[in-house]
mmCIF file of C-alpha atoms and ligand atoms in Angstrom:
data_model
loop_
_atom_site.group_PDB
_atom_site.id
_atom_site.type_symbol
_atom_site.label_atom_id
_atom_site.label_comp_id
_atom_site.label_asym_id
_atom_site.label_seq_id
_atom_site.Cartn_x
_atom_site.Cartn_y
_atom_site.Cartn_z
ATOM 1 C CA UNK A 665 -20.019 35.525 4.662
ATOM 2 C CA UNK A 666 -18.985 31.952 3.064
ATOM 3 C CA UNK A 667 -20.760 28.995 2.458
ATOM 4 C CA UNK A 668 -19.694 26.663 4.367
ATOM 5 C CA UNK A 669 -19.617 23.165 2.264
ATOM 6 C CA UNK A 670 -21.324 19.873 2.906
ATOM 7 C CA UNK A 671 -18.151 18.182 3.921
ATOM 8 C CA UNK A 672 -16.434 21.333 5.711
ATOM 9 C CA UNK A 673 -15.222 19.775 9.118
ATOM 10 C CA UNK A 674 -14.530 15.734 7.380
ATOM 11 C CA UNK A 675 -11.909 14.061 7.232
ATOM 12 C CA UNK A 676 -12.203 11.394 4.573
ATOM 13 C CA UNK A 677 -9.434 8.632 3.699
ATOM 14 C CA UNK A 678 -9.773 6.395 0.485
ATOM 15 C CA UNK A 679 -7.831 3.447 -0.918
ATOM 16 C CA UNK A 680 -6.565 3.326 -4.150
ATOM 17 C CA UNK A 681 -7.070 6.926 -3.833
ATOM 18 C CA UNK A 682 -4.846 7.630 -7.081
ATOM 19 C CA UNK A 683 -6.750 5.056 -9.142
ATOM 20 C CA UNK A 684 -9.518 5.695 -11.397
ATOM 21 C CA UNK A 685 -12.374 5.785 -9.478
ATOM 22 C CA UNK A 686 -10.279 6.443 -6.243
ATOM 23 C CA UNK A 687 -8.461 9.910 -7.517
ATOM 24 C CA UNK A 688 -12.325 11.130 -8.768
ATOM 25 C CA UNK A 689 -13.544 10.160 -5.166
ATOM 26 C CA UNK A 690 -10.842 12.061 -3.917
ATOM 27 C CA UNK A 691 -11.168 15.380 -6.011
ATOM 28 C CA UNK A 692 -15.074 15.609 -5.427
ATOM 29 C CA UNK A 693 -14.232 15.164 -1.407
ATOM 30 C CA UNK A 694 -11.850 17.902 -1.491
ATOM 31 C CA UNK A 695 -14.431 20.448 -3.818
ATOM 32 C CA UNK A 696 -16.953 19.412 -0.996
ATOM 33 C CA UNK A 697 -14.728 20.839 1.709
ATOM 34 C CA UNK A 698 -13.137 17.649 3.523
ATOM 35 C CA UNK A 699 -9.746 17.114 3.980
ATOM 36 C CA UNK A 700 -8.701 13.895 2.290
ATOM 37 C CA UNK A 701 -6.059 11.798 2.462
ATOM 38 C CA UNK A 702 -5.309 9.461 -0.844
ATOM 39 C CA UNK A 703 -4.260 6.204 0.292
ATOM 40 C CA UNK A 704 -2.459 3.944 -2.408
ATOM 41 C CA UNK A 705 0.662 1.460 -3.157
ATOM 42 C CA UNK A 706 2.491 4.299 -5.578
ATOM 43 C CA UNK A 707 2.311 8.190 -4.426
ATOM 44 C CA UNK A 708 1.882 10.992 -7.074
ATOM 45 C CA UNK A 709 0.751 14.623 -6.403
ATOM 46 C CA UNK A 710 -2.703 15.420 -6.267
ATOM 47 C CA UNK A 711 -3.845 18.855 -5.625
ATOM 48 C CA UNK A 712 -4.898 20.008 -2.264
ATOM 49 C CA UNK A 713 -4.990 15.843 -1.446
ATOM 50 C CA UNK A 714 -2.716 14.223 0.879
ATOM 51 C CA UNK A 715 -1.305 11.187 -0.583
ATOM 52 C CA UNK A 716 0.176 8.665 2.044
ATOM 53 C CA UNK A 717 2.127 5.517 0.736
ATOM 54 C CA UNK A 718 -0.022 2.346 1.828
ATOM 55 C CA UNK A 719 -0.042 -1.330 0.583
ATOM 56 C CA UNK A 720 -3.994 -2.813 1.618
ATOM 57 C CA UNK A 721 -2.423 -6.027 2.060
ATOM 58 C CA UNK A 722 0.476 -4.695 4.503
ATOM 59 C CA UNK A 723 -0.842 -4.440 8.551
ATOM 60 C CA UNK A 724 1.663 -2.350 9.273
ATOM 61 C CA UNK A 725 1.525 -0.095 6.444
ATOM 62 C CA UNK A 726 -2.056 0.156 7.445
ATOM 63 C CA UNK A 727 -1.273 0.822 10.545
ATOM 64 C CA UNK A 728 1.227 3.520 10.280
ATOM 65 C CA UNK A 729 -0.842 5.211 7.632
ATOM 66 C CA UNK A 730 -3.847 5.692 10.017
ATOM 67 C CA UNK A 731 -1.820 6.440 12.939
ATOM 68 C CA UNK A 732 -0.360 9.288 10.335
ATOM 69 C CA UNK A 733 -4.279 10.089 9.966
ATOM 70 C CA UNK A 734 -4.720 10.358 13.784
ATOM 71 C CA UNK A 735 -1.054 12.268 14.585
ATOM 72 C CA UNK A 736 -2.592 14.967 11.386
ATOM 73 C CA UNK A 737 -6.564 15.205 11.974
ATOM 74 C CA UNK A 738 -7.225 13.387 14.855
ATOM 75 C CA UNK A 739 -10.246 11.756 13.570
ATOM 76 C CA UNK A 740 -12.078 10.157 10.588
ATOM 77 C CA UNK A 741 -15.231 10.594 9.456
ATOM 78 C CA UNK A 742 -15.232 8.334 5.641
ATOM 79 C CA UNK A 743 -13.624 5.755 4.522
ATOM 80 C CA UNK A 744 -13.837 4.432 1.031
ATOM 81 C CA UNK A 745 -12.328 1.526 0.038
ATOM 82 C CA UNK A 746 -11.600 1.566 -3.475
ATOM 83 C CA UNK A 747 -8.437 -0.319 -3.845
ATOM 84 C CA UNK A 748 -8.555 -3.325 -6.305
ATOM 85 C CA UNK A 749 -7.276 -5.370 -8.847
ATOM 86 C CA UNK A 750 -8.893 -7.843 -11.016
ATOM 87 C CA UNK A 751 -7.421 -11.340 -12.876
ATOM 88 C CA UNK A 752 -9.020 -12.311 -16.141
ATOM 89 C CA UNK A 753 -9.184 -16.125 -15.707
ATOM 90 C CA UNK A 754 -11.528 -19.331 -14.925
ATOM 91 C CA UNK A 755 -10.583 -21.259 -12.018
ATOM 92 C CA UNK A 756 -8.604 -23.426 -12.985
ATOM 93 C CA UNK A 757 -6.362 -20.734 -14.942
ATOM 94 C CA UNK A 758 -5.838 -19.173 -11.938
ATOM 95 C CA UNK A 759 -3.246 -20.087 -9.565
ATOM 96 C CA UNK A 760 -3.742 -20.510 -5.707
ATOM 97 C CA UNK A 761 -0.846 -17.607 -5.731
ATOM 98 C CA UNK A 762 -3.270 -15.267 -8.026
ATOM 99 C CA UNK A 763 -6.228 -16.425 -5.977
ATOM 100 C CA UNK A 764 -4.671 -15.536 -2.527
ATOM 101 C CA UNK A 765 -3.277 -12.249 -4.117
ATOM 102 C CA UNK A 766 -6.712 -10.944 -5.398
ATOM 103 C CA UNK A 767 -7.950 -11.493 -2.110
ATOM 104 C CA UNK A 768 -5.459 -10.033 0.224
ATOM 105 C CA UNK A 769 -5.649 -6.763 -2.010
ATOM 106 C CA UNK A 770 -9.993 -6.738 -2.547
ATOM 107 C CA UNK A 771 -10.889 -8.479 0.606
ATOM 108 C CA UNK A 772 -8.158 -8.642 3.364
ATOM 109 C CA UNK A 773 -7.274 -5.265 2.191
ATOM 110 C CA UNK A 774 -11.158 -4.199 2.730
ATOM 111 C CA UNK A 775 -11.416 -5.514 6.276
ATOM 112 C CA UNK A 776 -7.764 -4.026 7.072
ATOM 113 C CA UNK A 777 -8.215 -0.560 6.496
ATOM 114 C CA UNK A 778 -11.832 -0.872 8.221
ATOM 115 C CA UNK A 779 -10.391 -2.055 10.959
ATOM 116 C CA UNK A 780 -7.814 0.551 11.556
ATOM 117 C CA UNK A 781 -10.471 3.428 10.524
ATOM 118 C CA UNK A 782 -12.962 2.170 13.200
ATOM 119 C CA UNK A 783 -11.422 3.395 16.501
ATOM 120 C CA UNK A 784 -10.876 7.060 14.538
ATOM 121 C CA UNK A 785 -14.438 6.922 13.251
ATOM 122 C CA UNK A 786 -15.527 6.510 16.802
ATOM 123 C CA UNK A 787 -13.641 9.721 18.130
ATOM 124 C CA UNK A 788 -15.956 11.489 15.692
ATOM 125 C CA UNK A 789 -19.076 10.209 16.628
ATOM 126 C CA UNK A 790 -19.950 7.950 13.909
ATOM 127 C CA UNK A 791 -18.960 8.122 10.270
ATOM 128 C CA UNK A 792 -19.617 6.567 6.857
ATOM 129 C CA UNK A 793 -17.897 3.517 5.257
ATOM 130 C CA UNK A 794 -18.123 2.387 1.578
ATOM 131 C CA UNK A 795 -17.159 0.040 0.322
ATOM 132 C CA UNK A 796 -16.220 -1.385 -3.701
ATOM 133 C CA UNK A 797 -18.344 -4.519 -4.619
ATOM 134 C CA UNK A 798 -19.321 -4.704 -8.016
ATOM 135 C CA UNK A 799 -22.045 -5.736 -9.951
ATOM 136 C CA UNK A 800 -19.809 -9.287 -10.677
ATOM 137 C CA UNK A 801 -20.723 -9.745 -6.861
ATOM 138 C CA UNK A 802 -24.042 -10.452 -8.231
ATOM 139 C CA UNK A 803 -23.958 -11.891 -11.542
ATOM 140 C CA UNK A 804 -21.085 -13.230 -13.396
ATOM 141 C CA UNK A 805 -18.816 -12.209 -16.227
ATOM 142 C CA UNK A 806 -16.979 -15.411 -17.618
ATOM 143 C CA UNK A 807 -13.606 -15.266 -17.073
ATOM 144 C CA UNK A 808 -13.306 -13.637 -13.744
ATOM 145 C CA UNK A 809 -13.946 -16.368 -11.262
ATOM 146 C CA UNK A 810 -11.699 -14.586 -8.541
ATOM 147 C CA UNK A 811 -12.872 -11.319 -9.329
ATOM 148 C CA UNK A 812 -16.582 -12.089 -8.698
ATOM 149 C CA UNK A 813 -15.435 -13.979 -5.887
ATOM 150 C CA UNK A 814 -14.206 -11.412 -3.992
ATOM 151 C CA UNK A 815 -16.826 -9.244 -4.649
ATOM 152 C CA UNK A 816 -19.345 -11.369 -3.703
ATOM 153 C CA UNK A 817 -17.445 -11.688 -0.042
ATOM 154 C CA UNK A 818 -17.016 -7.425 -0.040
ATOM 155 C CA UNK A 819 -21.145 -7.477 -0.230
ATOM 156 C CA UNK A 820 -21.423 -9.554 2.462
ATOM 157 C CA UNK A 821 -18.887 -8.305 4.536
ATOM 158 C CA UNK A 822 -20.675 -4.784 4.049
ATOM 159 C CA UNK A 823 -23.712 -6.232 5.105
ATOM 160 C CA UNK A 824 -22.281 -7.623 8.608
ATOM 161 C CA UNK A 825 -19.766 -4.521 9.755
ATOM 162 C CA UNK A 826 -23.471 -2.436 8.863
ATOM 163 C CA UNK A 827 -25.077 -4.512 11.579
ATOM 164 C CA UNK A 828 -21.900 -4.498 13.877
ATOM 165 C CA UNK A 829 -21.103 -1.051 13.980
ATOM 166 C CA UNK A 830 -24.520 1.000 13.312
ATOM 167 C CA UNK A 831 -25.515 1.382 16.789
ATOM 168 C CA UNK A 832 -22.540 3.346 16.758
ATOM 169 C CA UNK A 833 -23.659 5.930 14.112
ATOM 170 C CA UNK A 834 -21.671 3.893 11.690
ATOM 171 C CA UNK A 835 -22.769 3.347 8.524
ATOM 172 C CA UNK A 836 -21.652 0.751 5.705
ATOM 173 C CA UNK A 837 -22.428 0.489 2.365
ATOM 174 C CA UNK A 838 -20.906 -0.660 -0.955
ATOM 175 C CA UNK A 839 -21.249 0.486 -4.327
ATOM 176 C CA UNK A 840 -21.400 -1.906 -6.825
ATOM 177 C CA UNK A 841 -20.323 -0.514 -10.417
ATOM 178 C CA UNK A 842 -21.105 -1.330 -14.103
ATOM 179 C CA UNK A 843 -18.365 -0.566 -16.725
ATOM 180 C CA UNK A 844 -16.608 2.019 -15.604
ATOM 181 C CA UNK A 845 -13.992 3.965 -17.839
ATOM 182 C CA UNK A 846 -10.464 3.470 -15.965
ATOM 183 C CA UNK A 847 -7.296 1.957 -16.403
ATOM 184 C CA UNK A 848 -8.943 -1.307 -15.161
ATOM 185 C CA UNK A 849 -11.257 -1.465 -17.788
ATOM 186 C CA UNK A 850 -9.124 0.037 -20.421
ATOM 187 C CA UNK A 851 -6.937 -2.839 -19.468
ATOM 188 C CA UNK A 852 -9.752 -5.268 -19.496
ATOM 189 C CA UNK A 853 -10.812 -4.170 -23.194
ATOM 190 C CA UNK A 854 -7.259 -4.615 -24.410
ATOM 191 C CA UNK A 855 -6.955 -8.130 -23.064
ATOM 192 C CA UNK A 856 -10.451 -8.804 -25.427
ATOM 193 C CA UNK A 857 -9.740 -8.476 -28.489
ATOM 194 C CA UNK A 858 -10.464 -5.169 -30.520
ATOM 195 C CA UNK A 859 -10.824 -2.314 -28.959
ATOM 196 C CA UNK A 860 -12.987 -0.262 -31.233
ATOM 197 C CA UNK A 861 -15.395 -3.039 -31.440
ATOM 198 C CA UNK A 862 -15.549 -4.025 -28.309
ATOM 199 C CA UNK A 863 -16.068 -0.393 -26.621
ATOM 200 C CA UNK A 864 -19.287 0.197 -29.121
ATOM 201 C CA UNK A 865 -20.554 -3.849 -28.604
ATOM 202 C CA UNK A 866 -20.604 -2.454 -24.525
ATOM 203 C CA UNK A 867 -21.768 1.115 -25.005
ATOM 204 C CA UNK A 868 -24.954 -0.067 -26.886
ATOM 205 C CA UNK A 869 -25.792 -3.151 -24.554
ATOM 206 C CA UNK A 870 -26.164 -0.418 -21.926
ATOM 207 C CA UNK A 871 -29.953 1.602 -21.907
ATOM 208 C CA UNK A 872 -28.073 4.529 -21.187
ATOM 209 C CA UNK A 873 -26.119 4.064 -23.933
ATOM 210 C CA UNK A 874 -22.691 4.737 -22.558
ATOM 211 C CA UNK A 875 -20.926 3.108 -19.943
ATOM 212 C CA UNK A 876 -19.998 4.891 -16.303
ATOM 213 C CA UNK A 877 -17.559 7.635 -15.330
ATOM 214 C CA UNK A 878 -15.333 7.771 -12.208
ATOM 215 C CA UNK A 879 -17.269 10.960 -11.513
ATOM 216 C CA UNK A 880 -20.612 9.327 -11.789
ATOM 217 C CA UNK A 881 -18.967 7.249 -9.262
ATOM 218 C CA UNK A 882 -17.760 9.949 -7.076
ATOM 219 C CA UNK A 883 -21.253 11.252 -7.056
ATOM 220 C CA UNK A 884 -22.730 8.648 -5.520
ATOM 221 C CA UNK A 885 -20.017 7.812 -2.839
ATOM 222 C CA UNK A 886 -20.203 11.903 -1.973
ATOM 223 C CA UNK A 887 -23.884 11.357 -1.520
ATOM 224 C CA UNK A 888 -23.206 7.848 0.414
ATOM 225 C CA UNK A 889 -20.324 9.942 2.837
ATOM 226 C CA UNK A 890 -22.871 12.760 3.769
ATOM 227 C CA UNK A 891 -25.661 13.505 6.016
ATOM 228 C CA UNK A 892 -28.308 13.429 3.148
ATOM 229 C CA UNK A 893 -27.564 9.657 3.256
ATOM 230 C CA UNK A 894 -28.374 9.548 7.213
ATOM 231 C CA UNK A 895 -30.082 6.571 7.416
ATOM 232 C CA UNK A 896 -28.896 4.387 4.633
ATOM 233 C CA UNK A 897 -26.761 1.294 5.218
ATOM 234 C CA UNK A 898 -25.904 -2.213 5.222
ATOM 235 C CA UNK A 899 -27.376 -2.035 1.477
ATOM 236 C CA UNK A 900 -25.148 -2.629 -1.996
ATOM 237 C CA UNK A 901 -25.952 0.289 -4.169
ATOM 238 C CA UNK A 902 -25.385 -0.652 -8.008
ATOM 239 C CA UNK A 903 -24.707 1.499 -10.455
ATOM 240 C CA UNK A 904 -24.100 0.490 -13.780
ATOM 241 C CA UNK A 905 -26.670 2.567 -16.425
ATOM 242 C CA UNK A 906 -29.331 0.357 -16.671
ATOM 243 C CA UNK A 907 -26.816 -2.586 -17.337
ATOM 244 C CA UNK A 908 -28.368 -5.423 -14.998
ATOM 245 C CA UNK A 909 -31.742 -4.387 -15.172
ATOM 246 C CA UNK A 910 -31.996 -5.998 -18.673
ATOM 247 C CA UNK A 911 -32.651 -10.081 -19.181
ATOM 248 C CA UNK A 912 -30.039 -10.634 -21.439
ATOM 249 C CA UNK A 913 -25.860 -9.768 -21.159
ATOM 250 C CA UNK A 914 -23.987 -9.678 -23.902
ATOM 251 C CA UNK A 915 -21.560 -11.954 -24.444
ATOM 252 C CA UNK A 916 -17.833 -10.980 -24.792
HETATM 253 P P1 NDP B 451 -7.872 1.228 -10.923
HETATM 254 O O1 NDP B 451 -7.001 0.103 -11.344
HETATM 255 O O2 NDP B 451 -7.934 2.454 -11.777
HETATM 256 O O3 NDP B 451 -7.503 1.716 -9.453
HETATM 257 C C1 NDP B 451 -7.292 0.807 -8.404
HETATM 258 C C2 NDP B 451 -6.320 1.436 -7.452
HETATM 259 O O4 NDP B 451 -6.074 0.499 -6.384
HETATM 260 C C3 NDP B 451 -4.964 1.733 -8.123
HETATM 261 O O5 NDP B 451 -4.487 3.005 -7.755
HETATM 262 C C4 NDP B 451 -4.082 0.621 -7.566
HETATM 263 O O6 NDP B 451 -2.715 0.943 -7.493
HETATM 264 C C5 NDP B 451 -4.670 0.476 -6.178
HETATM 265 N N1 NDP B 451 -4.206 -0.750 -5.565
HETATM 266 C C6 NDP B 451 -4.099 -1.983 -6.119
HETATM 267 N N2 NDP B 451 -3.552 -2.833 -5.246
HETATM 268 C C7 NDP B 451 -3.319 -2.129 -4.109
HETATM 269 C C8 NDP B 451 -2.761 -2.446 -2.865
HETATM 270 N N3 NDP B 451 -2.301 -3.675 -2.584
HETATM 271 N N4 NDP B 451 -2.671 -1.477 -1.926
HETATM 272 C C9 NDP B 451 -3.094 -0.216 -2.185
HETATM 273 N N5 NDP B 451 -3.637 0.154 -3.353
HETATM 274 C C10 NDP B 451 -3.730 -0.799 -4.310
HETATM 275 O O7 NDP B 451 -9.314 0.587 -10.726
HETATM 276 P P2 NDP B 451 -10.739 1.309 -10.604
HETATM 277 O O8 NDP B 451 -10.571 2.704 -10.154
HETATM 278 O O9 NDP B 451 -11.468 1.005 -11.842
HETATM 279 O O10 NDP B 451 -11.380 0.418 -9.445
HETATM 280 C C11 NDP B 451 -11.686 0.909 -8.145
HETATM 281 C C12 NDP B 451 -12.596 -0.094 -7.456
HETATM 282 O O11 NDP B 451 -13.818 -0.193 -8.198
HETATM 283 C C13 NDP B 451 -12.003 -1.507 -7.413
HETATM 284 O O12 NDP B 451 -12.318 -2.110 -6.180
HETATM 285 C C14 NDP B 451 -12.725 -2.219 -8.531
HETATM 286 O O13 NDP B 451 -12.795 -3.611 -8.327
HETATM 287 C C15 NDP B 451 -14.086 -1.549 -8.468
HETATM 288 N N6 NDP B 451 -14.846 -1.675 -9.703
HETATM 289 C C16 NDP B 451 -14.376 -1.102 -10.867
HETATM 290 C C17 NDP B 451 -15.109 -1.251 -12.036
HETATM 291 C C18 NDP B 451 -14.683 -0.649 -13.343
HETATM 292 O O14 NDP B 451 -15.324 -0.909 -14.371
HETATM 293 N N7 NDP B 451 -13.644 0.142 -13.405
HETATM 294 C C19 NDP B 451 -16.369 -2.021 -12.058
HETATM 295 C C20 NDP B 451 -16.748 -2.568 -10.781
HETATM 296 C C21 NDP B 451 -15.997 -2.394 -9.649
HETATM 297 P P3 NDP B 451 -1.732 0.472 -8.684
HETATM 298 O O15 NDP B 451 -2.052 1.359 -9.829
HETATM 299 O O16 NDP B 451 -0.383 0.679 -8.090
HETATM 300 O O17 NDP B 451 -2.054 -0.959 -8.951
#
């Protein structure tokens, strides 16, 4: 006899699915049983993950990537949207170009795939969406103004599709990270100055001491995708090792 797994029957599509956070996502999905599909502007092999070509910003790469979704599985069940970039700039560094990019990829590209995932989600019943806020939705880092910007709209936006589309057995939540260790950050660190120095300074203003993983990521989006999670949404789950809970920030 086999186990079956706690995802055996999903099917789960994620943008940015060969990122940092988005490839971990991916990997736990697939050990949990679902069949995933890796959604992202650049295709490379994952194993046992289906990896379809898809800009966020693009409608009709959207489109044509869940229609390939539909034509393959027939349904959807979760839908994480992890796709992102971030610009390292005040306002008035940042160009209405930059500002309209960083929006069509975290927002537009957000509502986009949403929008195509809906009608599959309802073919299933219901479903799970989640969503990539970040804890700069909250509180600010200097130097991001678009960045937190964005992620301030992806919280709210969370909030409102939750209300729209639970009496539908769909649920919506973001996750709001910390520091988490992936090319974005690594790139964010080596646009700061020293990298030795500035990986301990963050480290030790954490109480856990370390900052996040993808797969301490991925454990909480697997957890957010499943049934265990029945009957949470329309809420922005942070998760950043103790970072926020603390009065003071350091300051980079
Ligand atoms: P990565 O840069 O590692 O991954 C982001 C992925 O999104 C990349 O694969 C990237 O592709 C893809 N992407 C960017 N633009 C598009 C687009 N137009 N269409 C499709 N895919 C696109 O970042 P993370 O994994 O760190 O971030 C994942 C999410 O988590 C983001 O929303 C981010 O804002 C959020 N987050 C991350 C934190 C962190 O500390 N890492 C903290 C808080 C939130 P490509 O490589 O081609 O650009």
């Amino acid at each position: 006899m086999t186990d079956k797994k706690p995802l055996s029957g999903r099917i789960a599509a994620v943008t940015g699915g060969t990122g940092g956070i988005g490839k971990a996502i991916c990997e736990r999905f697939r050990r949990e049983g679902a069949v995933v599909y890796a959604l992202d502007r650049a295709t490379m092999a994952l194993d046992g993950i289906e990896v379809l070509k898809m800009d966020v910003t693009d409608p009709k790469q959207v489109d044509m990537a869940f229609g390939q979704i539909r034509e393959r599985s027939e349904k959807l069940d979760i839908l994480v949207n992890a796709a992102g970039i971030e610009i390292e700039k005040t306002i008035e560094d940042t160009s209405l170009e930059e500002w309209n990019h960083i929006f069509a990829i975290n927002v537009t590209g957000t509502f986009l795939a949403s929008k195509s995932a809906l009608p599959l989600m309802r073919k299933s019943g219901g479903g799970s969406i989640i969503n990539f806020g970040s804890y700069d939705g909250f509180i600010a880092d200097p130097g991001l103004a678009a960045y937190c910007a964005t992620k301030g709209a992806v919280h709210a936006l969370t909030r409102a599709m939750a209300c729209d589309y639970g009496p539908e057995g769909i649920r919506v939540n973001a996750i709001c990270p910390g520091y988490i260790d992936t090319p974005m950050l690594q790139s964010f660190f080596q646009d700061n100055g020293d990298i030795n120095t500035l990986e301990k300074a963050i480290r030790d203003v954490h109480p856990m001491r370390r900052y996040g993983t993808p797969d301490d990521v991925a454990g909480l989006v697997n957890w957010l995708a499943g049934d265990e999670a029945r009957y949470a949404s329309g809420q922005l789950w942070v998760l950043d090792g103790g970072l926020t809970a603390q009065v003071q920030q350091m300051r980079l």
